[in-house]
Coordinates of N, CA, C and O and ligand atoms in Angstrom, one line a residue:
M1237 N 6.2 -30.3 5.2 CA 5.0 -29.6 5.6 C 4.7 -28.4 4.7 O 5.7 -27.7 4.4
R1238 N 3.4 -28.2 4.3 CA 3.1 -27.0 3.5 C 3.2 -25.7 4.3 O 2.7 -25.7 5.4
M1239 N 3.8 -24.8 3.7 CA 3.9 -23.5 4.3 C 2.7 -22.6 3.9 O 2.4 -22.6 2.8
I1240 N 2.0 -22.0 4.9 CA 0.8 -21.2 4.5 C 1.1 -19.7 4.7 O 1.5 -19.3 5.8
R1241 N 1.0 -19.0 3.6 CA 1.2 -17.6 3.6 C -0.2 -16.9 3.5 O -1.0 -17.3 2.7
A1242 N -0.4 -15.9 4.3 CA -1.6 -15.1 4.3 C -1.4 -13.7 3.9 O -0.3 -13.2 4.1
L1243 N -2.4 -13.1 3.3 CA -2.3 -11.6 2.9 C -3.3 -10.8 3.6 O -4.5 -11.2 3.6
Y1244 N -2.9 -9.8 4.4 CA -3.9 -8.9 5.0 C -3.8 -7.6 4.2 O -2.9 -6.8 4.4
P1245 N -4.8 -7.4 3.3 CA -4.8 -6.3 2.4 C -5.6 -5.1 3.0 O -6.5 -5.3 3.8
G1246 N -5.2 -3.9 2.6 CA -6.0 -2.8 3.1 C -5.4 -1.4 2.7 O -4.4 -1.4 2.0
T1247 N -6.1 -0.4 3.1 CA -5.6 1.0 2.7 C -4.6 1.5 3.7 O -3.6 2.1 3.3
F1248 N -4.8 1.2 5.0 CA -3.9 1.6 6.1 C -3.5 3.1 5.9 O -2.3 3.4 5.8
D1249 N -4.5 4.0 6.0 CA -4.2 5.4 5.8 C -4.5 6.2 7.0 O -5.5 6.9 7.0
P1250 N -3.8 6.1 8.1 CA -2.6 5.3 8.3 C -3.0 4.1 9.1 O -4.1 3.9 9.6
I1251 N -2.0 3.2 9.3 CA -2.1 2.0 10.2 C -2.4 2.5 11.6 O -1.9 3.5 12.0
H1252 N -3.3 1.8 12.3 CA -3.6 2.1 13.7 C -3.5 0.9 14.6 O -3.3 -0.2 14.1
N1253 N -3.8 1.1 15.9 CA -3.7 -0.1 16.8 C -4.6 -1.2 16.5 O -4.3 -2.4 16.8
G1254 N -5.8 -0.9 15.9 CA -6.7 -2.0 15.5 C -6.1 -2.9 14.4 O -6.2 -4.1 14.5
H1255 N -5.5 -2.2 13.5 CA -4.8 -3.0 12.4 C -3.6 -3.8 12.9 O -3.5 -5.0 12.6
V1256 N -2.9 -3.2 13.8 CA -1.7 -3.8 14.4 C -2.1 -5.1 15.1 O -1.5 -6.2 15.0
D1257 N -3.2 -4.9 15.9 CA -3.7 -6.1 16.7 C -4.1 -7.2 15.8 O -3.7 -8.4 16.0
I1258 N -4.8 -6.9 14.7 CA -5.2 -8.0 13.8 C -4.0 -8.6 13.1 O -3.9 -9.9 13.0
A1259 N -3.0 -7.8 12.7 CA -1.8 -8.3 12.1 C -1.1 -9.3 13.0 O -0.7 -10.4 12.6
I1260 N -0.9 -8.9 14.2 CA -0.1 -9.7 15.2 C -0.8 -11.0 15.4 O -0.2 -12.1 15.5
R1261 N -2.1 -10.9 15.6 CA -2.9 -12.2 15.9 C -2.9 -13.1 14.7 O -2.7 -14.3 14.8
A1262 N -3.0 -12.5 13.5 CA -3.0 -13.3 12.2 C -1.7 -14.0 12.0 O -1.6 -15.1 11.6
A1263 N -0.6 -13.2 12.3 CA 0.8 -13.7 12.1 C 1.0 -15.0 13.0 O 1.9 -15.8 12.6
R1264 N 0.3 -15.1 14.1 CA 0.4 -16.3 14.9 C -0.2 -17.5 14.3 O 0.1 -18.7 14.6
L1265 N -1.1 -17.3 13.3 CA -1.9 -18.4 12.8 C -1.2 -19.0 11.5 O -1.6 -20.1 11.0
F1266 N -0.3 -18.2 10.9 CA 0.2 -18.6 9.6 C 1.7 -18.6 9.6 O 2.3 -17.9 10.5
D1267 N 2.3 -19.2 8.7 CA 3.8 -19.2 8.6 C 4.3 -17.8 8.3 O 5.3 -17.4 8.8
E1268 N 3.6 -17.2 7.3 CA 4.0 -15.8 7.0 C 2.7 -15.0 6.7 O 1.8 -15.4 6.2
L1269 N 2.8 -13.7 7.2 CA 1.7 -12.8 6.9 C 2.3 -11.6 6.1 O 3.3 -11.0 6.5
V1270 N 1.7 -11.3 5.0 CA 2.1 -10.2 4.2 C 1.0 -9.1 4.4 O -0.2 -9.4 4.2
I1271 N 1.4 -7.9 4.8 CA 0.5 -6.8 4.9 C 0.5 -6.1 3.5 O 1.6 -5.7 3.1
G1272 N -0.6 -6.1 2.8 CA -0.6 -5.5 1.4 C -1.2 -4.1 1.5 O -2.3 -3.9 1.9
I1273 N -0.4 -3.1 1.1 CA -0.8 -1.7 1.2 C -1.3 -1.4 -0.2 O -0.6 -1.3 -1.2
Y1274 N -2.6 -1.2 -0.3 CA -3.3 -1.0 -1.6 C -3.0 0.4 -2.1 O -3.3 1.4 -1.5
D1275 N -2.4 0.4 -3.3 CA -1.9 1.7 -3.9 C -3.0 2.7 -4.2 O -2.8 3.9 -3.9
S1276 N -4.1 2.3 -4.8 CA -5.0 3.3 -5.2 C -6.5 2.9 -4.9 O -7.2 2.5 -5.7
P1277 N -6.8 3.0 -3.6 CA -8.2 2.7 -3.2 C -9.2 3.7 -3.7 O -8.8 4.8 -4.0
P1278 N -10.5 3.3 -3.8 CA -11.5 4.3 -4.3 C -11.9 5.3 -3.2 O -13.0 5.5 -2.9
K1279 N -10.8 5.9 -2.5 CA -11.1 6.9 -1.5 C -9.9 7.8 -1.5 O -8.8 7.4 -1.9
S1280 N -10.1 9.1 -1.0 CA -9.0 10.0 -1.0 C -8.0 9.6 0.2 O -8.5 9.0 1.1
L1281 N -6.8 10.0 0.1 CA -5.8 9.5 1.0 C -5.1 10.7 1.7 O -4.9 11.8 1.1
L1282 N -4.7 10.5 3.0 CA -3.9 11.5 3.7 C -2.4 11.3 3.4 O -1.6 12.2 3.3
F1283 N -2.1 10.0 3.4 CA -0.7 9.6 3.2 C -0.5 8.8 1.9 O -1.4 8.0 1.5
D1284 N 0.6 9.1 1.2 CA 0.8 8.4 -0.1 C 1.3 7.0 0.2 O 1.5 6.6 1.3
T1285 N 1.4 6.2 -0.9 CA 1.7 4.8 -0.7 C 3.0 4.6 0.0 O 3.1 3.7 0.9
A1286 N 4.0 5.4 -0.3 CA 5.4 5.2 0.3 C 5.3 5.5 1.8 O 5.9 4.8 2.6
Q1287 N 4.5 6.5 2.2 CA 4.4 6.8 3.6 C 3.6 5.7 4.4 O 3.9 5.3 5.5
R1288 N 2.5 5.3 3.7 CA 1.7 4.2 4.4 C 2.5 2.9 4.6 O 2.4 2.2 5.6
L1289 N 3.3 2.7 3.5 CA 4.2 1.5 3.6 C 5.2 1.6 4.7 O 5.4 0.7 5.5
A1290 N 5.9 2.8 4.7 CA 6.9 3.0 5.7 C 6.4 2.9 7.1 O 7.0 2.3 8.0
L1291 N 5.2 3.5 7.4 CA 4.6 3.5 8.7 C 4.2 2.0 9.1 O 4.5 1.6 10.2
A1292 N 3.6 1.3 8.2 CA 3.3 -0.1 8.5 C 4.5 -0.9 8.8 O 4.5 -1.7 9.7
R1293 N 5.6 -0.7 8.0 CA 6.8 -1.4 8.3 C 7.4 -1.1 9.7 O 7.8 -1.9 10.4
E1294 N 7.4 0.2 10.0 CA 7.9 0.6 11.3 C 7.1 0.0 12.5 O 7.7 -0.4 13.5
C1295 N 5.8 0.0 12.3 CA 4.9 -0.6 13.4 C 5.1 -2.1 13.5 O 4.8 -2.6 14.6
L1296 N 5.4 -2.8 12.4 CA 5.4 -4.2 12.5 C 6.8 -4.9 12.2 O 6.9 -6.1 12.2
A1297 N 7.8 -4.0 12.2 CA 9.1 -4.5 11.9 C 9.7 -5.5 12.9 O 10.5 -6.4 12.5
H1298 N 9.2 -5.5 14.1 CA 9.7 -6.4 15.1 C 9.1 -7.8 15.0 O 9.5 -8.7 15.7
Q1299 N 8.1 -7.9 14.1 CA 7.5 -9.3 13.9 C 8.2 -10.1 12.9 O 8.2 -9.7 11.7
P1300 N 8.8 -11.2 13.3 CA 9.7 -11.9 12.3 C 9.0 -12.5 11.1 O 9.6 -12.6 10.0
N1301 N 7.7 -12.8 11.2 CA 7.0 -13.4 10.1 C 6.0 -12.5 9.4 O 5.1 -13.0 8.7
I1302 N 6.2 -11.2 9.6 CA 5.4 -10.2 8.8 C 6.2 -9.5 7.8 O 7.3 -9.0 8.2
R1303 N 5.7 -9.3 6.6 CA 6.3 -8.5 5.6 C 5.3 -7.5 5.1 O 4.1 -7.8 5.1
V1304 N 5.7 -6.3 4.8 CA 4.8 -5.3 4.3 C 5.2 -4.9 2.9 O 6.3 -4.6 2.6
L1305 N 4.2 -5.1 2.0 CA 4.4 -4.8 0.5 C 3.3 -4.0 -0.1 O 2.2 -4.1 0.3
P1306 N 3.7 -3.1 -1.0 CA 2.6 -2.3 -1.7 C 2.0 -3.2 -2.8 O 2.7 -4.1 -3.3
Y1307 N 0.8 -2.9 -3.2 CA 0.3 -3.6 -4.5 C -0.7 -2.7 -5.1 O -1.3 -1.8 -4.5
R1308 N -0.9 -3.0 -6.4 CA -2.0 -2.3 -7.2 C -2.7 -3.4 -7.9 O -2.3 -4.5 -8.0
G1309 N -3.9 -3.0 -8.4 CA -4.7 -4.0 -9.1 C -5.5 -4.9 -8.2 O -5.7 -4.6 -7.0
L1310 N -5.9 -6.0 -8.7 CA -6.8 -6.9 -7.9 C -6.1 -7.6 -6.8 O -5.0 -8.1 -6.9
T1311 N -6.7 -7.6 -5.6 CA -6.1 -8.2 -4.4 C -5.8 -9.6 -4.6 O -4.8 -10.1 -4.2
V1312 N -6.8 -10.4 -5.3 CA -6.6 -11.8 -5.5 C -5.4 -12.1 -6.4 O -4.7 -13.1 -6.3
E1313 N -5.2 -11.2 -7.4 CA -4.0 -11.3 -8.3 C -2.7 -11.1 -7.5 O -1.7 -11.9 -7.7
F1314 N -2.7 -10.2 -6.6 CA -1.5 -9.9 -5.8 C -1.3 -11.1 -4.9 O -0.2 -11.6 -4.7
A1315 N -2.4 -11.7 -4.3 CA -2.3 -12.9 -3.5 C -1.6 -14.0 -4.2 O -0.7 -14.7 -3.7
A1316 N -2.1 -14.2 -5.5 CA -1.6 -15.3 -6.3 C -0.1 -15.1 -6.6 O 0.7 -16.0 -6.5
E1317 N 0.2 -13.8 -6.9 CA 1.6 -13.5 -7.2 C 2.6 -13.8 -6.1 O 3.7 -14.2 -6.3
I1318 N 2.1 -13.5 -4.8 CA 3.1 -13.8 -3.7 C 2.9 -15.2 -3.1 O 3.5 -15.5 -2.1
G1319 N 2.0 -15.9 -3.7 CA 1.7 -17.3 -3.1 C 0.9 -17.3 -1.8 O 1.1 -18.2 -1.0
A1320 N 0.0 -16.4 -1.7 CA -0.8 -16.4 -0.5 C -2.1 -17.1 -0.8 O -2.8 -16.9 -1.8
S1321 N -2.5 -18.1 0.1 CA -3.7 -18.9 -0.1 C -4.8 -18.4 0.8 O -6.0 -18.9 0.7
V1322 N -4.6 -17.4 1.7 CA -5.6 -16.9 2.6 C -5.6 -15.4 2.6 O -4.5 -14.8 2.6
L1323 N -6.8 -14.8 2.6 CA -6.9 -13.4 2.8 C -7.4 -13.2 4.2 O -8.2 -13.9 4.7
V1324 N -6.8 -12.2 4.9 CA -7.2 -11.9 6.3 C -7.8 -10.5 6.3 O -7.3 -9.6 5.6
R1325 N -9.0 -10.4 7.0 CA -9.6 -9.1 7.1 C -10.1 -9.0 8.6 O -10.2 -10.0 9.3
G1326 N -10.3 -7.7 9.1 CA -10.8 -7.5 10.4 C -12.2 -7.1 10.4 O -12.7 -6.4 9.5
L1327 N -13.0 -7.6 11.4 CA -14.4 -7.2 11.5 C -14.7 -6.5 12.8 O -14.3 -7.0 13.8
R1328 N -15.3 -5.3 12.6 CA -15.7 -4.5 13.9 C -17.2 -4.6 14.1 O -17.6 -4.6 15.2
A1329 N -17.9 -4.6 13.1 CA -19.4 -4.5 13.2 C -20.1 -5.1 12.1 O -19.5 -5.5 11.1
I1330 N -21.4 -5.2 12.2 CA -22.3 -5.7 11.1 C -22.0 -5.0 9.8 O -21.9 -5.6 8.7
S1331 N -21.7 -3.7 9.9 CA -21.5 -2.9 8.7 C -20.2 -3.4 7.9 O -20.2 -3.5 6.7
D1332 N -19.2 -3.8 8.7 CA -18.0 -4.3 8.1 C -18.4 -5.7 7.4 O -17.9 -6.0 6.3
F1333 N -19.2 -6.4 8.1 CA -19.5 -7.8 7.6 C -20.2 -7.7 6.3 O -19.8 -8.5 5.4
E1334 N -21.1 -6.8 6.1 CA -21.8 -6.7 4.8 C -20.9 -6.4 3.7 O -20.9 -7.1 2.6
Y1335 N -20.0 -5.5 3.9 CA -19.0 -5.2 2.9 C -18.0 -6.4 2.6 O -17.8 -6.7 1.5
E1336 N -17.6 -7.0 3.7 CA -16.6 -8.1 3.6 C -17.2 -9.3 2.8 O -16.6 -10.0 2.1
L1337 N -18.5 -9.5 3.1 CA -19.2 -10.6 2.5 C -19.3 -10.4 1.0 O -19.0 -11.3 0.2
Q1338 N -19.6 -9.1 0.6 CA -19.7 -8.8 -0.8 C -18.3 -9.0 -1.5 O -18.2 -9.6 -2.6
M1339 N -17.3 -8.5 -0.8 CA -15.9 -8.6 -1.4 C -15.5 -10.1 -1.4 O -14.9 -10.5 -2.4
A1340 N -15.9 -10.8 -0.4 CA -15.5 -12.3 -0.3 C -16.1 -13.0 -1.5 O -15.5 -13.9 -2.1
H1341 N -17.4 -12.8 -1.8 CA -18.1 -13.5 -2.9 C -17.4 -13.1 -4.2 O -17.2 -13.9 -5.1
T1342 N -17.1 -11.8 -4.3 CA -16.4 -11.3 -5.6 C -15.1 -12.0 -5.7 O -14.7 -12.5 -6.8
N1343 N -14.3 -12.0 -4.6 CA -13.0 -12.6 -4.7 C -13.1 -14.1 -5.0 O -12.2 -14.7 -5.7
K1344 N -14.1 -14.8 -4.4 CA -14.3 -16.2 -4.6 C -14.5 -16.5 -6.1 O -14.1 -17.5 -6.6
K1345 N -15.3 -15.6 -6.7 CA -15.6 -15.8 -8.1 C -14.4 -15.7 -9.0 O -14.1 -16.4 -9.9
L1346 N -13.5 -14.7 -8.6 CA -12.3 -14.4 -9.3 C -11.2 -15.4 -9.0 O -10.4 -15.8 -9.9
A1347 N -11.2 -15.9 -7.8 CA -10.1 -16.8 -7.4 C -10.6 -17.8 -6.4 O -10.5 -17.7 -5.2
P1348 N -11.2 -18.9 -6.9 CA -11.9 -19.9 -6.0 C -11.0 -20.6 -5.0 O -11.5 -21.0 -4.0
D1349 N -9.7 -20.6 -5.3 CA -8.8 -21.3 -4.3 C -8.4 -20.5 -3.2 O -7.7 -21.0 -2.2
I1350 N -8.6 -19.2 -3.2 CA -8.2 -18.4 -2.1 C -9.3 -18.2 -1.0 O -10.4 -17.9 -1.4
E1351 N -9.0 -18.5 0.2 CA -10.0 -18.5 1.3 C -9.8 -17.1 2.1 O -8.7 -16.6 2.2
L1352 N -11.0 -16.7 2.6 CA -11.0 -15.5 3.4 C -11.1 -15.9 4.9 O -11.9 -16.7 5.2
M1353 N -10.3 -15.3 5.7 CA -10.4 -15.5 7.2 C -10.6 -14.1 7.8 O -9.7 -13.3 7.7
C1354 N -11.7 -13.9 8.5 CA -12.0 -12.7 9.2 C -11.7 -12.9 10.7 O -12.2 -13.8 11.3
L1355 N -11.0 -12.0 11.3 CA -10.7 -12.0 12.7 C -11.6 -10.9 13.3 O -11.7 -9.8 12.8
M1356 N -12.2 -11.2 14.5 CA -13.0 -10.2 15.2 C -12.1 -9.2 15.8 O -11.0 -9.5 16.4
T1357 N -12.5 -7.9 15.8 CA -11.7 -6.9 16.4 C -11.5 -7.2 17.9 O -12.4 -7.8 18.6
N1358 N -10.4 -6.7 18.4 CA -10.2 -6.6 19.9 C -11.2 -5.6 20.4 O -11.4 -4.5 19.9
L1359 N -12.0 -6.0 21.5 CA -13.0 -5.1 22.0 C -12.5 -3.7 22.2 O -13.2 -2.7 22.0
G1360 N -11.3 -3.6 22.7 CA -10.7 -2.2 22.9 C -10.5 -1.4 21.7 O -10.3 -0.1 21.8
Y1361 N -10.6 -2.0 20.5 CA -10.4 -1.2 19.3 C -11.6 -1.2 18.4 O -11.5 -0.8 17.2
A1362 N -12.7 -1.7 18.9 CA -13.9 -1.9 18.1 C -14.4 -0.6 17.5 O -15.1 -0.7 16.4
Y1363 N -14.1 0.5 18.1 CA -14.6 1.8 17.6 C -13.6 2.5 16.6 O -13.9 3.5 16.0
L1364 N -12.4 1.9 16.5 CA -11.3 2.6 15.9 C -11.2 2.4 14.4 O -11.3 1.3 13.9
S1365 N -11.1 3.5 13.7 CA -10.8 3.4 12.2 C -9.8 4.5 11.9 O -9.6 5.4 12.7
S1366 N -9.2 4.4 10.7 CA -8.3 5.4 10.3 C -9.0 6.8 10.2 O -8.4 7.8 10.5
T1367 N -10.3 6.8 9.8 CA -11.0 8.0 9.7 C -11.2 8.7 11.1 O -10.9 9.9 11.3
I1368 N -11.5 7.9 12.1 CA -11.6 8.4 13.5 C -10.3 8.9 14.0 O -10.2 10.0 14.6
L1369 N -9.2 8.2 13.7 CA -7.9 8.6 14.2 C -7.5 9.9 13.6 O -7.1 10.8 14.3
K1370 N -7.8 10.1 12.3 CA -7.4 11.4 11.6 C -8.3 12.5 12.1 O -7.8 13.6 12.2
E1371 N -9.5 12.2 12.4 CA -10.4 13.3 12.8 C -10.0 13.8 14.2 O -9.9 15.0 14.5
V1372 N -9.7 12.8 15.1 CA -9.2 13.2 16.5 C -7.9 14.0 16.3 O -7.7 15.1 17.0
A1373 N -7.0 13.6 15.5 CA -5.7 14.3 15.3 C -5.9 15.7 14.8 O -5.3 16.6 15.3
V1374 N -6.8 15.8 13.8 CA -7.0 17.2 13.2 C -7.6 18.1 14.2 O -7.4 19.3 14.2
L1375 N -8.4 17.6 15.1 CA -9.0 18.4 16.1 C -8.1 18.6 17.4 O -8.5 19.2 18.3
G1376 N -6.9 18.1 17.3 CA -5.9 18.3 18.4 C -6.2 17.4 19.6 O -5.6 17.7 20.7
G1377 N -6.9 16.3 19.4 CA -7.2 15.4 20.6 C -6.0 14.5 20.8 O -5.1 14.4 20.0
D1378 N -6.0 13.8 21.9 CA -5.0 12.8 22.3 C -5.2 11.5 21.5 O -6.1 10.8 21.7
V1379 N -4.2 11.2 20.7 CA -4.3 10.0 19.9 C -3.4 8.9 20.4 O -3.1 7.9 19.8
S1380 N -2.9 9.1 21.6 CA -1.8 8.1 22.1 C -2.3 6.7 22.3 O -1.5 5.8 22.1
G1381 N -3.6 6.5 22.5 CA -4.1 5.1 22.7 C -4.5 4.5 21.3 O -5.0 3.4 21.3
L1382 N -4.5 5.3 20.3 CA -5.1 4.9 19.0 C -4.1 4.3 18.0 O -4.5 3.5 17.1
A1383 N -2.9 4.8 18.1 CA -1.9 4.4 17.0 C -0.5 4.4 17.6 O -0.3 5.2 18.6
P1384 N 0.4 3.6 17.1 CA 1.8 3.6 17.5 C 2.4 5.0 17.4 O 1.9 5.8 16.6
E1385 N 3.5 5.2 18.2 CA 4.1 6.6 18.2 C 4.5 7.1 16.9 O 4.4 8.3 16.6
V1386 N 5.1 6.2 16.1 CA 5.6 6.7 14.7 C 4.4 7.3 13.9 O 4.6 8.2 13.2
V1387 N 3.2 6.6 14.1 CA 2.1 7.1 13.3 C 1.6 8.4 13.9 O 1.2 9.4 13.2
Q1388 N 1.6 8.5 15.3 CA 1.2 9.8 15.9 C 2.1 10.9 15.4 O 1.7 12.0 15.0
A1389 N 3.4 10.7 15.3 CA 4.4 11.7 14.9 C 4.1 12.0 13.4 O 4.2 13.2 13.0
A1390 N 3.9 11.0 12.6 CA 3.6 11.2 11.1 C 2.4 12.1 10.9 O 2.3 12.9 10.0
L1391 N 1.4 11.8 11.8 CA 0.1 12.6 11.7 C 0.4 14.1 12.0 O 0.0 15.0 11.3
R1392 N 1.2 14.3 13.0 CA 1.6 15.7 13.4 C 2.3 16.4 12.2 O 2.0 17.5 11.9
V1393 N 3.3 15.7 11.7 CA 4.0 16.3 10.6 C 3.1 16.6 9.3 O 3.2 17.7 8.8
R1394 N 2.3 15.6 9.0 CA 1.5 15.7 7.8 C 0.5 16.9 8.0 O 0.2 17.7 7.1
L1395 N -0.1 16.9 9.2 CA -1.1 18.0 9.4 C -0.4 19.4 9.5 O -1.0 20.4 9.0
A1396 N 0.8 19.4 10.0 CA 1.5 20.7 10.0 C 1.8 21.1 8.6 O 1.7 22.3 8.2
E1397 N 2.2 20.2 7.7 CA 2.5 20.4 6.3 C 1.2 21.0 5.6 O 1.3 22.0 4.8
L1398 N 0.1 20.5 6.0 CA -1.2 20.9 5.3 C -1.7 22.2 5.9 O -2.4 22.9 5.2
G1399 N -1.3 22.5 7.1 CA -1.7 23.8 7.7 C -3.2 23.9 7.8 O -3.9 23.0 8.1
Q1400 N -3.7 25.1 7.3 CA -5.1 25.4 7.4 C -6.0 24.4 6.6 O -7.1 24.1 7.0
S1401 N -5.4 23.9 5.6 CA -6.3 23.0 4.7 C -6.3 21.6 5.3 O -7.0 20.7 4.8
G1402 N -5.6 21.3 6.4 CA -5.6 20.0 7.0 C -7.0 19.4 7.3 O -7.2 18.2 7.0
A1403 N -7.8 20.2 7.9 CA -9.1 19.7 8.3 C -9.9 19.3 7.0 O -10.6 18.2 7.0
N1404 N -9.8 20.1 6.0 CA -10.6 19.8 4.8 C -10.0 18.5 4.1 O -10.8 17.7 3.7
V1405 N -8.7 18.4 4.1 CA -8.1 17.2 3.5 C -8.6 15.9 4.3 O -9.0 14.9 3.7
V1406 N -8.5 16.0 5.6 CA -8.9 14.9 6.4 C -10.3 14.5 6.2 O -10.7 13.4 6.1
R1407 N -11.2 15.5 6.1 CA -12.6 15.2 5.9 C -12.9 14.7 4.5 O -13.8 13.8 4.3
M1408 N -12.0 15.0 3.5 CA -12.2 14.4 2.2 C -11.8 12.9 2.2 O -12.3 12.2 1.4
T1409 N -10.9 12.6 3.2 CA -10.5 11.2 3.2 C -11.5 10.4 4.1 O -11.3 9.1 4.2
A1410 N -12.4 11.0 4.7 CA -13.3 10.3 5.7 C -14.2 9.3 4.9 O -14.6 9.5 3.8
S1411 N -14.3 8.1 5.5 CA -15.1 7.0 4.9 C -16.0 6.4 5.9 O -15.7 6.4 7.1
T1412 N -17.1 6.0 5.5 CA -18.0 5.3 6.5 C -17.6 4.0 6.9 O -18.0 3.4 7.9
R1413 N -16.6 3.4 6.1 CA -16.2 2.1 6.5 C -14.7 1.9 6.2 O -14.2 1.2 5.4
D1414 N -13.9 2.6 7.1 CA -12.5 2.3 7.0 C -11.9 2.2 8.4 O -12.6 2.3 9.4
Ligands
LIG342 P1 -9.9 -1.0 3.5 O1 -10.0 0.3 2.8 O2 -9.4 -2.1 2.6 O3 -11.2 -1.4 4.3 P2 -8.6 -0.3 6.0 O4 -7.2 0.2 6.1 O5 -9.7 0.6 6.3 O6 -8.7 -0.8 4.5 O7 -8.8 -1.6 6.8 C1 -8.1 -2.8 6.5 C2 -8.8 -4.0 7.3 O8 -8.6 -3.7 8.7 C3 -10.3 -4.1 7.0 O9 -10.5 -5.5 7.0 C4 -10.9 -3.5 8.2 O10 -12.2 -4.0 8.5 C5 -9.9 -3.9 9.3 N1 -9.9 -2.9 10.4 C6 -9.9 -1.6 10.4 N2 -10.0 -1.1 11.7 C7 -10.1 -2.2 12.5 C8 -10.2 -2.3 13.9 N3 -10.3 -1.3 14.8 N4 -10.3 -3.6 14.4 C9 -10.2 -4.7 13.6 N5 -10.1 -4.6 12.3 C10 -10.0 -3.4 11.7

């Protein structure tokens, strides 16, 4: 029987409960799910690639068929390199859909054999993004329902490192669609 490997690519700056939910649900559908941590997205980052990778690994380490890998360059090229025939993305709203559709058409043009599968967000996480998580954290709000404990701790450490400039850095990383 053919083994199907899927790739769930993203920035994951940092990974949160909405991402974890999509990853666990997608992992049930495929033989293997690779979480691809994109090295240099066109947006500012709070955590570097090594930190985003380590956090995603800690959050998903208990899942036997999930692997977390960093990548750079085109997502479809990375998918081909690791033998993934499906890309997984999460959808929260129409705004996500418009972006995903544009990316899907682009990826289809570049790699016609790779299919995209979008999973709808869990209703409980429909409002959640890395930007919202970082904003609540920088304002000292309770992030306990938003991200796994390791991520909450990493946010505390990173914001303490940044001190006064934390709020500015977080706002520079804010995106309308992450
Ligand atoms: P990117 O910069 O590639 O959009 P993100 O880390 O922001 O990377 O998101 C990765 C994927 O996870 C995207 O498909 C995004 O739509 C999805 N996602 C983000 N937050 C949620 C959520 N709360 N529920 C479901 N999917 C989500």
